[in-house]
Every structure is written in C-alpha cells, then in structure tokens.
Short mmCIF file of C-alpha atoms in Angstrom, two decimals:
data_model
loop_
_atom_site.label_atom_id
_atom_site.label_comp_id
_atom_site.label_asym_id
_atom_site.label_seq_id
_atom_site.Cartn_x
_atom_site.Cartn_y
_atom_site.Cartn_z
CA MET K 1 121.12 50.04 -2.12
CA SER K 2 125.00 49.88 -2.92
CA SER K 3 125.32 48.59 -6.18
CA PRO K 4 124.48 51.54 -8.75
CA THR K 5 127.24 53.69 -6.89
CA THR K 6 129.68 50.81 -6.91
CA SER K 7 128.76 50.19 -10.86
CA ALA K 8 129.20 53.45 -11.35
CA GLY K 9 132.58 53.89 -9.98
CA ARG K 10 133.63 50.67 -11.62
CA SER K 11 132.20 52.20 -15.28
CA SER K 12 134.31 55.33 -14.73
CA ARG K 13 137.55 53.54 -13.65
CA VAL K 14 137.28 51.45 -16.59
CA SER K 15 136.71 54.18 -18.99
CA SER K 16 139.74 56.45 -17.41
CA GLY K 17 141.59 53.19 -17.22
CA SER K 18 141.11 52.55 -21.05
CA ARG K 19 141.97 56.30 -21.45
CA MET K 20 145.36 55.70 -19.81
CA SER K 21 145.85 52.96 -22.08
CA ALA K 22 145.18 55.22 -25.18
CA ARG K 23 147.47 57.84 -23.90
CA TRP K 24 150.64 55.16 -23.37
CA LYS K 25 149.82 53.92 -27.06
CA ASP K 26 150.40 57.74 -28.17
CA GLY K 27 153.47 58.25 -26.03
CA LEU K 28 154.99 54.51 -25.97
CA ALA K 29 154.99 53.94 -29.97
CA PRO K 30 156.89 56.75 -30.87
CA LEU K 31 159.25 56.10 -27.97
CA CYS K 32 159.74 52.32 -29.12
CA ALA K 33 160.65 53.85 -32.95
CA PHE K 34 163.32 56.37 -31.39
CA ILE K 35 164.74 53.38 -29.07
CA ALA K 36 164.97 51.08 -32.46
CA LEU K 37 166.54 54.00 -34.41
CA LEU K 38 168.88 54.69 -31.41
CA ALA K 39 170.27 50.81 -31.66
CA LEU K 40 170.19 50.43 -35.28
CA TRP K 41 172.98 53.74 -35.22
CA GLU K 42 174.80 51.94 -32.80
CA GLY K 43 174.79 48.49 -34.25
CA ALA K 44 175.98 50.34 -37.59
CA CYS K 45 178.36 52.44 -35.95
CA ARG K 46 179.63 49.43 -34.27
CA LEU K 47 179.10 47.42 -36.97
CA PHE K 48 181.19 49.06 -40.27
CA ALA K 49 183.09 50.91 -37.75
CA ILE K 50 182.93 54.33 -39.08
CA PRO K 51 185.13 56.76 -37.34
CA GLY K 52 183.83 58.61 -34.67
CA PHE K 53 184.87 62.03 -36.17
CA VAL K 54 182.24 60.94 -39.19
CA LEU K 55 179.36 59.37 -37.36
CA PRO K 56 179.83 59.12 -33.53
CA SER K 57 177.75 56.42 -31.87
CA PRO K 58 175.02 56.97 -29.37
CA SER K 59 176.95 55.57 -26.86
CA ALA K 60 180.07 57.83 -27.43
CA ILE K 61 178.17 60.87 -27.66
CA ALA K 62 176.51 60.13 -24.21
CA ALA K 63 179.98 59.73 -23.35
CA ALA K 64 180.97 62.97 -24.60
CA ALA K 65 178.15 65.21 -23.10
CA GLY K 66 179.59 63.23 -19.82
CA LYS K 67 182.46 64.86 -19.95
CA VAL K 68 181.83 68.24 -20.46
CA ALA K 69 180.99 70.11 -16.63
CA PRO K 70 177.31 70.39 -15.88
CA GLY K 71 178.11 73.85 -15.31
CA THR K 72 179.17 74.86 -18.80
CA TRP K 73 176.11 72.69 -20.23
CA ALA K 74 174.25 74.89 -18.56
CA GLY K 75 175.94 77.84 -18.98
CA HIS K 76 175.61 77.27 -22.67
CA ILE K 77 171.68 76.06 -22.54
CA GLY K 78 171.21 79.29 -20.18
CA ALA K 79 172.39 81.34 -23.13
CA THR K 80 171.01 80.08 -25.97
CA LEU K 81 167.57 79.57 -23.94
CA LYS K 82 167.68 83.16 -23.19
CA VAL K 83 168.45 84.87 -26.59
CA SER K 84 165.73 82.51 -28.24
CA LEU K 85 163.07 83.49 -25.58
CA LEU K 86 163.67 86.73 -26.04
CA GLY K 87 163.54 86.77 -29.42
CA TYR K 88 160.44 84.64 -29.24
CA GLY K 89 158.69 87.20 -26.94
CA LEU K 90 159.89 90.24 -29.41
CA SER K 91 158.23 88.43 -32.56
CA ILE K 92 154.83 87.87 -30.24
CA LEU K 93 154.89 91.73 -29.18
CA VAL K 94 155.73 92.94 -32.80
CA GLY K 95 153.99 90.41 -34.95
CA ILE K 96 150.66 90.26 -33.15
CA PRO K 97 149.75 93.72 -33.19
CA LEU K 98 151.22 94.38 -36.82
CA ALA K 99 148.84 91.59 -37.85
CA ILE K 100 146.21 93.42 -36.16
CA ALA K 101 147.55 96.28 -38.57
CA LEU K 102 147.32 94.64 -41.74
CA SER K 103 143.85 93.40 -41.00
CA ALA K 104 142.53 96.59 -40.09
CA SER K 105 143.87 98.85 -42.67
CA LYS K 106 144.10 97.95 -46.32
CA ALA K 107 146.21 100.58 -46.90
CA LEU K 108 149.00 99.49 -44.30
CA SER K 109 148.55 96.46 -45.74
CA ARG K 110 148.98 97.36 -49.18
CA THR K 111 151.61 99.11 -48.43
CA LEU K 112 153.85 97.11 -45.87
CA TYR K 113 152.87 93.23 -46.94
CA PRO K 114 155.56 93.25 -49.77
CA LEU K 115 158.14 94.82 -47.76
CA LEU K 116 157.52 92.17 -45.02
CA VAL K 117 157.67 89.52 -48.00
CA VAL K 118 161.08 91.05 -49.11
CA VAL K 119 162.38 90.77 -45.31
CA GLN K 120 161.26 87.27 -45.37
CA SER K 121 162.84 86.32 -48.61
CA THR K 122 166.38 87.55 -47.43
CA PRO K 123 168.12 84.90 -46.24
CA ILE K 124 168.54 85.99 -42.70
CA VAL K 125 171.80 84.10 -42.38
CA ALA K 126 173.38 85.71 -44.64
CA VAL K 127 172.41 89.05 -43.31
CA ALA K 128 173.42 88.06 -39.47
CA PRO K 129 176.80 88.65 -40.18
CA ILE K 130 175.65 92.31 -41.39
CA ILE K 131 173.76 92.98 -38.40
CA VAL K 132 176.02 91.82 -35.88
CA VAL K 133 178.50 94.24 -37.30
CA VAL K 134 175.57 97.12 -37.02
CA LEU K 135 174.44 95.97 -33.52
CA GLY K 136 177.78 95.48 -32.03
CA ALA K 137 178.47 92.54 -29.43
CA GLY K 138 176.16 91.45 -26.58
CA ASP K 139 172.99 89.71 -26.77
CA LEU K 140 171.21 92.56 -29.28
CA PRO K 141 171.95 91.48 -32.68
CA ARG K 142 171.16 87.88 -31.52
CA VAL K 143 167.88 88.59 -30.25
CA PHE K 144 167.02 90.70 -33.51
CA ILE K 145 168.37 88.06 -35.80
CA THR K 146 166.14 85.68 -33.40
CA PHE K 147 163.02 87.98 -33.84
CA LEU K 148 163.66 88.27 -38.34
CA ILE K 149 163.78 84.43 -38.18
CA ALA K 150 160.47 83.85 -35.90
CA PHE K 151 157.82 86.60 -36.72
CA PHE K 152 156.88 86.22 -39.79
CA PRO K 153 154.54 83.15 -39.37
CA ILE K 154 153.17 84.80 -36.62
CA VAL K 155 152.13 87.41 -38.70
CA VAL K 156 150.57 85.88 -41.46
CA SER K 157 149.17 83.33 -39.38
CA THR K 158 147.42 86.27 -37.14
CA VAL K 159 146.16 88.05 -40.10
CA THR K 160 144.70 84.94 -41.72
CA GLY K 161 143.05 83.95 -38.28
CA LEU K 162 142.05 87.86 -38.00
CA GLN K 163 140.38 87.55 -41.38
CA ALA K 164 138.65 83.90 -41.06
CA THR K 165 136.16 85.58 -38.53
CA PRO K 166 132.57 84.52 -39.76
CA ALA K 167 131.00 87.71 -41.88
CA GLU K 168 127.64 87.76 -39.93
CA LEU K 169 129.61 87.84 -36.82
CA ILE K 170 131.50 90.99 -38.12
CA GLU K 171 127.53 92.34 -39.28
CA LEU K 172 126.20 91.35 -36.13
CA SER K 173 128.96 93.73 -34.27
CA GLN K 174 128.38 96.13 -37.20
CA SER K 175 124.21 95.92 -36.15
CA LEU K 176 125.36 96.71 -32.78
CA GLY K 177 126.76 100.02 -33.45
CA ALA K 178 129.99 98.28 -31.36
CA SER K 179 133.43 100.29 -31.97
CA ARG K 180 136.00 98.63 -34.36
CA LEU K 181 138.40 98.34 -30.78
CA ARG K 182 135.75 96.02 -29.62
CA GLU K 183 134.85 94.39 -32.84
CA TYR K 184 138.89 93.12 -32.62
CA ARG K 185 138.92 92.32 -28.55
CA ASN K 186 135.62 90.45 -28.29
CA ILE K 187 135.46 88.85 -31.67
CA ARG K 188 138.31 88.72 -34.06
CA LEU K 189 141.13 88.05 -31.74
CA PRO K 190 139.53 85.31 -30.12
CA TYR K 191 138.85 83.74 -33.56
CA ALA K 192 142.10 83.85 -34.58
CA ILE K 193 143.34 82.09 -31.60
CA PRO K 194 143.67 78.60 -33.17
CA HIS K 195 145.80 80.25 -35.82
CA ILE K 196 147.87 82.33 -33.67
CA PHE K 197 149.09 79.28 -32.05
CA ALA K 198 149.77 77.20 -34.74
CA ALA K 199 152.46 79.88 -35.67
CA LEU K 200 153.49 80.26 -32.09
CA ARG K 201 154.69 76.27 -32.52
CA ILE K 202 156.05 76.96 -35.61
CA SER K 203 157.70 80.22 -34.43
CA ILE K 204 159.08 78.61 -31.36
CA THR K 205 161.31 76.09 -33.25
CA LEU K 206 161.89 78.92 -35.56
CA ALA K 207 163.28 80.92 -32.38
CA VAL K 208 166.04 78.11 -31.59
CA ILE K 209 167.22 78.15 -34.95
CA GLY K 210 167.39 81.74 -35.22
CA ALA K 211 169.40 81.68 -31.39
CA VAL K 212 171.91 79.21 -33.19
CA VAL K 213 172.28 81.32 -36.32
CA ALA K 214 173.09 84.19 -34.70
CA GLU K 215 175.59 81.94 -32.14
CA PHE K 216 177.33 80.87 -35.02
CA VAL K 217 177.98 84.26 -36.34
CA ALA K 218 179.38 85.92 -32.98
CA ALA K 219 178.97 84.49 -29.53
CA GLU K 220 181.20 83.55 -26.77
CA ASN K 221 178.74 81.05 -25.30
CA GLY K 222 175.44 79.58 -26.28
CA LEU K 223 175.22 75.58 -27.97
CA GLY K 224 175.65 77.32 -31.15
CA TYR K 225 178.46 78.53 -30.22
CA PHE K 226 179.39 75.51 -28.96
CA ILE K 227 178.47 73.18 -31.34
CA ASN K 228 181.32 75.43 -33.74
CA PHE K 229 184.14 75.66 -31.39
CA SER K 230 183.63 71.49 -30.93
CA THR K 231 183.95 70.78 -34.77
CA SER K 232 186.66 73.07 -34.71
CA LEU K 233 188.77 70.94 -32.32
CA PHE K 234 187.45 68.19 -34.40
CA GLN K 235 185.32 66.66 -31.12
CA VAL K 236 182.77 65.48 -33.06
CA PRO K 237 181.13 63.66 -30.63
CA GLN K 238 180.69 66.51 -28.42
CA ALA K 239 179.22 68.96 -31.30
CA PHE K 240 176.68 66.03 -31.55
CA ALA K 241 176.11 66.07 -28.04
CA ALA K 242 175.05 69.81 -28.21
CA LEU K 243 173.16 69.42 -31.40
CA MET K 244 171.16 66.71 -29.19
CA MET K 245 170.48 69.01 -26.45
CA LEU K 246 169.47 71.64 -29.32
CA VAL K 247 166.61 69.35 -30.14
CA LEU K 248 165.50 68.57 -26.81
CA ILE K 249 165.25 71.92 -25.99
CA SER K 250 163.14 72.89 -29.28
CA LEU K 251 161.31 69.53 -28.36
CA ILE K 252 160.19 70.75 -24.75
CA LEU K 253 159.33 74.48 -25.82
CA PHE K 254 157.28 73.09 -28.67
CA GLN K 255 155.07 71.05 -25.91
CA LEU K 256 155.19 74.17 -23.45
CA VAL K 257 153.01 76.22 -26.20
CA GLY K 258 151.04 73.48 -26.64
CA LEU K 259 149.84 73.17 -22.98
CA ALA K 260 149.76 76.96 -22.85
CA GLN K 261 147.36 76.44 -25.35
CA ARG K 262 145.63 73.38 -23.65
CA LEU K 263 145.40 75.63 -20.43
CA LEU K 264 144.19 79.12 -21.67
CA PHE K 265 142.43 78.06 -24.48
CA ALA K 266 141.27 74.86 -24.18
CA TRP K 267 138.01 75.70 -26.41
CA SER K 268 140.20 76.52 -29.40
CA LEU K 269 141.78 73.02 -29.59
CA PRO K 270 140.15 70.84 -32.13
CA LYS K 271 137.69 68.32 -30.95
CA LYS K 272 139.13 64.57 -30.75
CA SER K 273 136.32 62.08 -32.61
CA PRO K 274 135.31 59.45 -30.25
CA MET O 1 101.22 114.92 -40.47
CA ASN O 2 102.38 117.39 -38.06
CA GLU O 3 99.62 116.19 -35.05
CA THR O 4 100.21 112.80 -34.65
CA PRO O 5 97.56 110.53 -33.03
CA ALA O 6 98.42 108.41 -30.30
CA ASN O 7 98.17 105.32 -32.17
CA ALA O 8 99.47 106.02 -35.13
CA THR O 9 102.37 103.58 -34.76
CA GLU O 10 99.57 101.29 -35.34
CA THR O 11 98.63 102.37 -38.19
CA ARG O 12 101.40 103.85 -40.03
CA PRO O 13 103.71 101.09 -41.93
CA SER O 14 106.96 100.31 -39.49
CA LEU O 15 109.08 99.54 -42.40
CA ARG O 16 109.44 101.15 -45.78
CA PHE O 17 111.30 100.75 -48.76
CA GLU O 18 111.25 103.69 -51.14
CA HIS O 19 112.49 102.78 -54.73
CA VAL O 20 115.77 100.99 -53.36
CA GLY O 21 118.22 100.23 -55.72
CA GLN O 22 121.53 98.56 -54.93
CA VAL O 23 124.54 98.18 -57.22
CA PHE O 24 127.35 96.44 -56.78
CA PRO O 25 131.23 96.77 -58.44
CA ALA O 26 131.79 93.25 -59.95
CA SER O 27 135.36 92.19 -59.61
CA ASP O 28 135.59 92.08 -63.11
CA GLY O 29 134.79 95.66 -63.36
CA SER O 30 131.23 95.70 -64.69
CA ARG O 31 128.22 96.70 -61.80
CA VAL O 32 126.19 94.08 -60.50
CA VAL O 33 122.34 95.36 -60.05
CA ALA O 34 121.23 93.82 -56.89
CA LEU O 35 117.80 95.69 -56.73
CA GLU O 36 116.51 97.58 -58.70
CA ASP O 37 113.38 99.72 -57.60
CA VAL O 38 112.22 97.69 -54.83
CA ASP O 39 108.69 99.93 -53.31
CA PHE O 40 107.21 98.30 -50.51
CA SER O 41 105.72 98.65 -46.97
CA ILE O 42 105.53 96.41 -44.18
CA GLY O 43 102.76 96.85 -40.99
CA ARG O 44 103.57 97.12 -37.46
CA HIS O 45 103.85 93.20 -36.13
CA GLU O 46 103.38 91.99 -39.60
CA PHE O 47 105.40 88.89 -40.62
CA VAL O 48 106.66 89.37 -44.18
CA ALA O 49 108.72 86.39 -46.03
CA VAL O 50 110.82 87.21 -48.87
CA ILE O 51 111.35 84.26 -51.56
CA GLY O 52 112.86 84.45 -54.94
CA PRO O 53 115.73 82.52 -56.55
CA SER O 54 119.70 82.75 -55.37
CA GLY O 55 121.27 86.13 -56.66
CA CYS O 56 118.17 88.00 -56.64
CA GLY O 57 119.21 90.47 -53.93
CA LYS O 58 117.12 88.92 -51.00
CA SER O 59 120.38 89.11 -48.61
CA THR O 60 120.93 92.92 -49.84
CA LEU O 61 117.22 93.82 -49.09
CA LEU O 62 117.86 92.83 -45.49
CA ARG O 63 121.35 94.29 -45.21
CA VAL O 64 120.00 97.55 -46.38
CA LEU O 65 117.01 97.29 -43.68
CA ALA O 66 119.82 96.86 -41.19
CA GLY O 67 121.83 99.72 -41.69
CA LEU O 68 124.79 97.63 -42.94
CA VAL O 69 124.48 98.62 -46.21
CA ARG O 70 124.05 101.76 -47.47
CA PRO O 71 121.38 101.52 -50.90
CA THR O 72 122.76 103.06 -53.99
CA SER O 73 119.38 104.96 -54.63
CA GLY O 74 116.00 105.36 -52.85
CA GLN O 75 116.09 105.06 -48.82
CA VAL O 76 114.61 102.59 -45.99
CA GLN O 77 112.59 103.74 -43.84
CA ILE O 78 111.86 102.41 -40.28
CA TYR O 79 109.10 104.50 -38.29
CA GLY O 80 109.12 107.20 -41.03
CA LEU O 81 112.56 107.77 -40.34
CA PRO O 82 115.36 106.98 -42.89
CA VAL O 83 117.41 104.36 -42.22
CA ASN O 84 121.23 105.69 -41.92
CA GLY O 85 122.94 103.16 -40.01
CA PRO O 86 122.38 99.91 -37.22
CA ARG O 87 119.44 100.73 -35.43
CA GLU O 88 118.88 99.60 -31.97
CA GLU O 89 115.04 98.15 -32.84
CA ILE O 90 116.51 95.53 -34.77
CA GLY O 91 117.43 91.74 -33.97
CA ILE O 92 119.20 89.90 -37.15
CA VAL O 93 119.64 85.97 -36.97
CA PHE O 94 121.70 85.04 -39.94
CA GLN O 95 121.53 81.56 -41.82
CA LYS O 96 124.70 80.42 -39.86
CA PRO O 97 124.15 80.40 -36.03
CA THR O 98 127.55 82.26 -35.66
CA LEU O 99 127.89 81.65 -31.71
CA LEU O 100 130.90 82.60 -30.07
CA PRO O 101 132.86 78.93 -29.36
CA TRP O 102 134.35 80.14 -26.57
CA LEU O 103 131.38 80.92 -24.38
CA SER O 104 128.87 79.20 -23.17
CA ILE O 105 125.18 79.12 -24.59
CA ALA O 106 124.14 81.57 -21.84
CA ASP O 107 127.38 84.12 -22.21
CA ASN O 108 126.30 84.13 -26.14
CA VAL O 109 122.94 85.01 -25.62
CA THR O 110 123.69 88.05 -23.62
CA PHE O 111 126.88 88.99 -25.79
CA PRO O 112 125.32 91.79 -27.49
CA MET O 113 124.95 93.80 -24.19
CA LYS O 114 128.50 92.44 -23.11
CA HIS O 115 129.88 93.53 -26.53
CA LYS O 116 128.25 96.96 -26.91
CA TYR O 117 128.44 98.21 -23.23
CA GLY O 118 130.84 96.28 -21.62
CA ARG O 119 128.77 94.37 -19.41
CA VAL O 120 126.02 92.64 -18.71
CA THR O 121 122.82 93.32 -16.17
CA PRO O 122 121.52 90.75 -13.86
CA GLN O 123 118.11 91.82 -15.60
CA GLU O 124 119.45 90.85 -18.78
CA ARG O 125 121.09 87.60 -17.66
CA GLN O 126 117.90 86.93 -15.98
CA ARG O 127 115.97 87.55 -19.53
CA ALA O 128 118.42 85.62 -21.28
CA GLY O 129 117.75 82.50 -18.81
CA GLU O 130 113.98 83.05 -19.49
CA LEU O 131 114.68 83.13 -23.78
CA LEU O 132 116.73 79.72 -23.61
CA GLN O 133 113.55 78.46 -21.80
CA MET O 134 111.51 79.70 -24.32
CA VAL O 135 113.54 78.20 -26.93
CA GLY O 136 113.94 75.30 -24.92
CA LEU O 137 117.97 75.21 -24.01
CA ALA O 138 117.39 76.01 -20.19
CA GLU O 139 119.31 72.72 -19.59
CA PHE O 140 122.50 73.92 -22.05
CA ALA O 141 122.73 77.26 -20.64
CA ASP O 142 126.51 76.53 -19.54
CA LYS O 143 127.21 74.38 -22.36
CA ARG O 144 129.54 75.59 -24.95
CA PRO O 145 128.04 75.70 -28.80
CA ASP O 146 130.15 72.98 -30.19
CA GLU O 147 128.43 70.67 -27.60
CA LEU O 148 124.95 71.43 -29.19
CA SER O 149 123.03 70.31 -32.28
CA GLY O 150 123.13 73.01 -35.19
CA GLY O 151 119.04 73.25 -34.73
CA MET O 152 119.84 73.91 -30.97
CA GLN O 153 122.61 76.20 -32.04
CA GLN O 154 119.94 78.04 -34.27
CA ARG O 155 117.67 78.49 -31.22
CA ALA O 156 120.30 80.01 -29.06
CA ALA O 157 121.20 82.38 -31.83
CA ILE O 158 117.44 83.63 -32.32
CA ALA O 159 117.30 83.70 -28.66
CA ARG O 160 120.78 86.09 -29.15
CA ALA O 161 118.91 88.10 -31.41
CA LEU O 162 115.73 88.77 -29.08
CA LEU O 163 117.58 89.74 -26.23
CA HIS O 164 116.89 93.34 -26.07
CA ASP O 165 113.73 92.27 -27.11
CA PRO O 166 113.58 94.17 -30.92
CA GLU O 167 110.53 95.24 -31.99
CA ILE O 168 111.90 94.26 -35.60
CA LEU O 169 113.10 90.76 -36.36
CA LEU O 170 115.18 90.39 -39.41
CA MET O 171 116.04 86.55 -40.43
CA ASP O 172 118.29 85.52 -43.29
CA GLU O 173 117.88 82.04 -44.08
CA PRO O 174 117.87 80.88 -40.64
CA PHE O 175 116.63 77.52 -41.21
CA SER O 176 118.22 76.51 -44.24
CA ALA O 177 121.27 75.12 -42.70
CA LEU O 178 118.98 72.41 -40.93
CA ASP O 179 117.74 69.24 -41.71
CA ALA O 180 114.39 69.14 -42.98
CA LEU O 181 112.72 67.73 -39.84
CA THR O 182 114.35 70.28 -37.32
CA ARG O 183 113.42 72.99 -39.77
CA ASP O 184 109.51 72.39 -39.61
CA GLU O 185 110.09 72.15 -35.88
CA MET O 186 111.55 75.24 -35.76
CA SER O 187 108.86 76.90 -37.91
CA LEU O 188 106.26 76.31 -35.46
CA GLU O 189 108.51 77.22 -32.80
CA LEU O 190 108.99 81.06 -34.38
CA LEU O 191 105.55 80.93 -34.85
CA ASN O 192 105.07 80.23 -31.39
CA ILE O 193 107.50 82.93 -30.20
CA TRP O 194 106.32 85.70 -32.82
CA THR O 195 102.66 84.92 -31.42
CA GLN O 196 104.00 85.23 -27.44
CA ARG O 197 105.97 88.37 -28.17
CA PRO O 198 104.55 90.02 -31.67
CA LYS O 199 107.47 91.38 -33.61
CA THR O 200 107.31 92.76 -37.38
CA VAL O 201 109.47 90.36 -38.90
CA LEU O 202 111.32 90.01 -42.36
CA PHE O 203 112.39 86.43 -43.53
CA ILE O 204 114.37 85.52 -46.02
CA THR O 205 114.01 82.21 -46.97
CA HIS O 206 114.13 79.61 -50.29
CA SER O 207 111.46 77.39 -48.90
CA ILE O 208 107.86 78.14 -50.24
CA PRO O 209 106.05 75.79 -47.45
CA GLU O 210 108.12 77.49 -44.85
CA ALA O 211 107.29 80.71 -46.30
CA LEU O 212 103.78 79.96 -46.43
CA LEU O 213 103.82 78.29 -42.69
CA LEU O 214 105.20 81.72 -41.80
CA ALA O 215 103.85 84.54 -43.02
CA ASP O 216 101.08 87.04 -43.50
CA ARG O 217 102.44 88.11 -47.17
CA ILE O 218 105.18 87.11 -49.31
CA LEU O 219 107.56 88.80 -51.69
CA VAL O 220 108.26 87.12 -54.50
CA MET O 221 111.53 88.16 -56.04
CA SER O 222 112.89 87.86 -59.46
CA ALA O 223 116.93 87.92 -59.94
CA ARG O 224 119.14 90.17 -61.93
CA PRO O 225 118.63 92.70 -61.68
CA GLY O 226 116.63 92.11 -58.14
CA ARG O 227 113.04 93.07 -58.17
CA VAL O 228 109.52 92.49 -56.66
CA ARG O 229 107.62 90.49 -58.67
CA GLU O 230 104.84 90.24 -56.89
CA ILE O 231 103.17 90.29 -53.33
CA ILE O 232 101.15 87.53 -52.30
CA GLU O 233 98.91 87.83 -49.46
CA VAL O 234 98.92 84.78 -47.20
CA ASP O 235 95.12 84.30 -46.32
CA LEU O 236 95.67 80.98 -44.79
CA PRO O 237 93.93 80.90 -40.97
CA ARG O 238 96.04 81.57 -37.83
CA PRO O 239 96.99 79.74 -35.45
CA ARG O 240 99.18 77.73 -38.28
CA SER O 241 100.12 74.11 -37.70
CA LEU O 242 101.51 71.53 -39.81
CA ASP O 243 97.81 70.85 -40.70
CA THR O 244 98.00 73.80 -42.52
CA LEU O 245 100.54 72.15 -44.87
CA THR O 246 97.80 69.86 -46.16
CA GLU O 247 95.41 72.52 -46.69
CA PRO O 248 94.19 72.72 -50.52
CA ARG O 249 94.70 76.82 -50.44
CA PHE O 250 97.96 76.12 -49.22
CA HIS O 251 98.94 74.26 -52.44
CA GLU O 252 97.06 76.31 -54.66
CA LEU O 253 99.34 79.44 -53.24
CA ALA O 254 102.36 76.77 -53.07
CA ASN O 255 102.01 76.17 -56.72
CA HIS O 256 101.48 80.08 -57.75
CA ILE O 257 104.71 80.76 -56.12
CA ARG O 258 106.26 78.06 -57.81
CA ARG O 259 105.29 79.40 -61.11
CA GLN O 260 105.89 82.97 -60.22
CA VAL O 261 109.37 81.63 -59.03
CA PHE O 262 110.37 79.38 -61.83
CA SER O 263 108.88 81.24 -64.68
CA ARG O 264 111.67 82.31 -66.48
CA VAL O 265 113.31 78.88 -66.34
CA VAL O 266 109.80 77.26 -67.84
CA GLY O 267 109.09 80.61 -70.04
CA LEU O 268 106.06 81.18 -69.30
#
C-alpha cells in the first residue's frame, strides 16, 4: 500500500539530488578556477615582490577597497548603474522599434542601414568628448554615449530575428488576411525573442563599458571617474578595487538579463540535452 | 449561366486553373518560367495530387491558388470567381509543421482565429479539442510543440488547417519531412479525415505511392517550364488501405507515372 508512494518519493528525491549536484558542478568548477587564479596572483606578487603600483596583490586590493567609505562606494556604484541602465533602456526603446521599421520596409532599410553602420564604425570613445561639449554637463551626454555603444547589437540582432521567421508562417498569416501589425505582434516579434535576448545580454555589458567611457571623459562621480581619480594619485590598488566593482556589476547585470529571459520566455531557451 | 440551379456547385468545378503562367525574375536578371499554360479543373470534394520533379512549379501552383502569389498570366477561379487574394474557404498545410513554439498545441490549433480576429470563441476551442481527438493528440493539447515528435506536430498543423472547416485543403508536401513509417500512417489518417469530412484537396507530393494511395486524379508535371504533362485517373477502388499498395493495378500506375516523371532523364 505504502510502497509505491515511498518508492516514488525516493526516486524523485534522487533525481532532484542529482540535479542539485549537477548544478553544484556547474557553479563549483569556475569558482575553483577563480580561487586558484587569485592564489596564483597573490603568490606571484609576493614571490617576485611586484611593486603595488605595477600590479597590486588581491589582498592589497581588498585592503584598499576596505579603506574607502561604504557611502563613497555606494555613490560611485549608484552613478555608474544609473547611467548604464538609462543608456541601456534607451537603446532598447530605440533599437527594437528601429529594427521593426528596418525589417518592415526595404526602402527604409536601404536608406538607414549604411548610416547605422557608419555610426557603429565611428569610435565612440573618440566622439565622446565632442558629445560632452555639445550636450553639456549632467547625465544626458553620459546616457547618450552609453546608448551609442549599446544599441547597435540590439538593432542588428532583432532584425535578424524578425527575418528568421519561417516563410510558411508568414504565408499562413497572409492566407488568413491578417494585418502586418498582427503579423509582427503575433508571429515575428515572438520569433525574434531568442535573438533579442542574445543581443540584450551583449548590450548590458556594453552599456557598463559605455558608462565608464563617458565617466572617463567628464564626470564628478561614478566608478569610471573613481578609477581615473585613483590612478592620478597613484593609488593603483584603489583603482583595481573600482575595476573589480565594475566587473561584478557587469556580471550581475548579465545574469539578471538571463534570469529575465528564463522567467518571462522560458520557451525561448535552448533545450538541455538529457 | 444566369439561372443557377441549387445543385450547381455539385457539378461545377470548384477550382479552375485557366491558362495560368507564372514568371519569376531570377537573381541574375534572367526570367524563370515557373508555370506555363497550366489549365485544368478540380471537382468538388475531389482529391487531386500533383507530382513532378523538383523545380516544376508544384509549390507555385499551390501558392497561386491560395492567393499568395498573383499569376503573371491567366487566372485561377474558386467556385467561378477569380482569386485576387487570400480566401476564407482555404486551409493550408505546409511541408514543415511551423507551429508556434511559445503556444500549447491547443492554442496552436486555434491560432488562426486568434491571429485573424484577436479572440477565440468557446465553440472554436471546443472544435479544436474535437480535431485534436480526431488526429489522436487529445492528451497532448497542453504540451508545447517541441515536446512532440515531427509526425505529431504535423498532425497538429493539419488540425490547425481544419479548424475553420475549409471547403478546400491545400497541402504542400505535408509528409515529406517524416520518416517512411510515420508517412504511411499519416496518409491513411488523412484518407480517414477526408472520408469523414469531404473536402476538395490539392496535395503536392514527390512520392508516387503516396499520390496513388490518396488521390482521385494525379497531375504529372514536367519541369522548366512547369507544365501539366499528363492527368491520370486513379481507378483504384476506395476505401483504400495498405493492401492497395500490393494490387497489380497500383504497380501498373506507379510504373507509368515513374516513366512520365523520368522520361527526360532516361530519354524516352
């Protein structure tokens, strides 16, 4: 009577246990590699007595990070996050509608695409000082620089996704006499979701880079500014600490985009092979 | 002509190709003649298979009829009216199932209604359930397409095409992506559906046994330019089954068609 339920319970526990251990292995291997790298770094710094201003050891970086007041960190992190996310949001708001327009109209695509490539081919780092002069002080030039760096992959990838829709589905839509608006909303856009998210993941890291570039050029706070400030005072360990913060922010944002896709569009993820 | 009797639709052809020609511009600037002077009629509830080498314009034939492509010359008529665009009374099944991966099987079947009118009525939902029952997918209604095999997905696509109970069913090599065993099973299932709900069917295929098993008539096409080479009456008795495949007459017809299709290759 009770044996089937217990055996079922046991088997499910076993399978969830093995899934747990698989997840552990997935997370543990890179963590071990990371710790080994840190140890190697620390060891090399001590063994060869590398000066702190050339390559500070991880322990020196941690000590430098501890010396900066938490409020100061929060201020710089908050500033960089704000610019990154505003620029990122703007590149989504502009990039996706632009991609729809480009894929819907051949004439528009022929006209605008070369222009977009020109924008993308221009080194934004070189244009950044000009943008700051034109747009003045404040967050606006920084957000705009971030947008310029982050939006291109979104446009290209979304156009690719919209056009990757199977021709038969478009024919089905046409055979039903459905409008192009519905064709885009019900078929093409959902089909583009995997492509869009691939671009969103690339663009979030680009957005952080964009914010830092903007802060290098003109800012009074933010992690990019803080790195500049620290190196100008030869406080290299402190600059490294700020760099670590940037890496951490990028990693977390990257993971959050992946999480959003898993939560909102689980179907769009590639199936794991058993 | 002016006074049409009530049963006129029974005797009048449902579909008519009138000297249909289709020319496409090729990428190198030349012109590709996909169809040339295609002229034939299909009676109501007749099952017509179209067979021919690849590149003979079979798919173009179907797309012209579906109103997706305008013929460059001649015209296509449905119930005597020229086709100028997509028509309500047509259901299409493509070579690949092309289900939407983010919708359940049931939602995929009702998708045409959702897509066209923005909503699905309870009656349509119920009908989708009945159709899934008919194609043997009742217990998979809530599954996503990628949880089903290729054959099951194609059955769902057939159910989708049948949802609005179309008078005319257009099928573009619907079983060609399936393995041989599933293919035979699907052919028999299609015969079963067609017997239960008679429809005018235009069935594109490159399988001679499949065409013989299913069709009342077979249109053999030749390639470049795509033309109707011969129309063959399939006089095999109905109901047909796997036993039909072993009849001497089946082999006679199959050999005949094979010779027609390959005549250019072997130089007959």
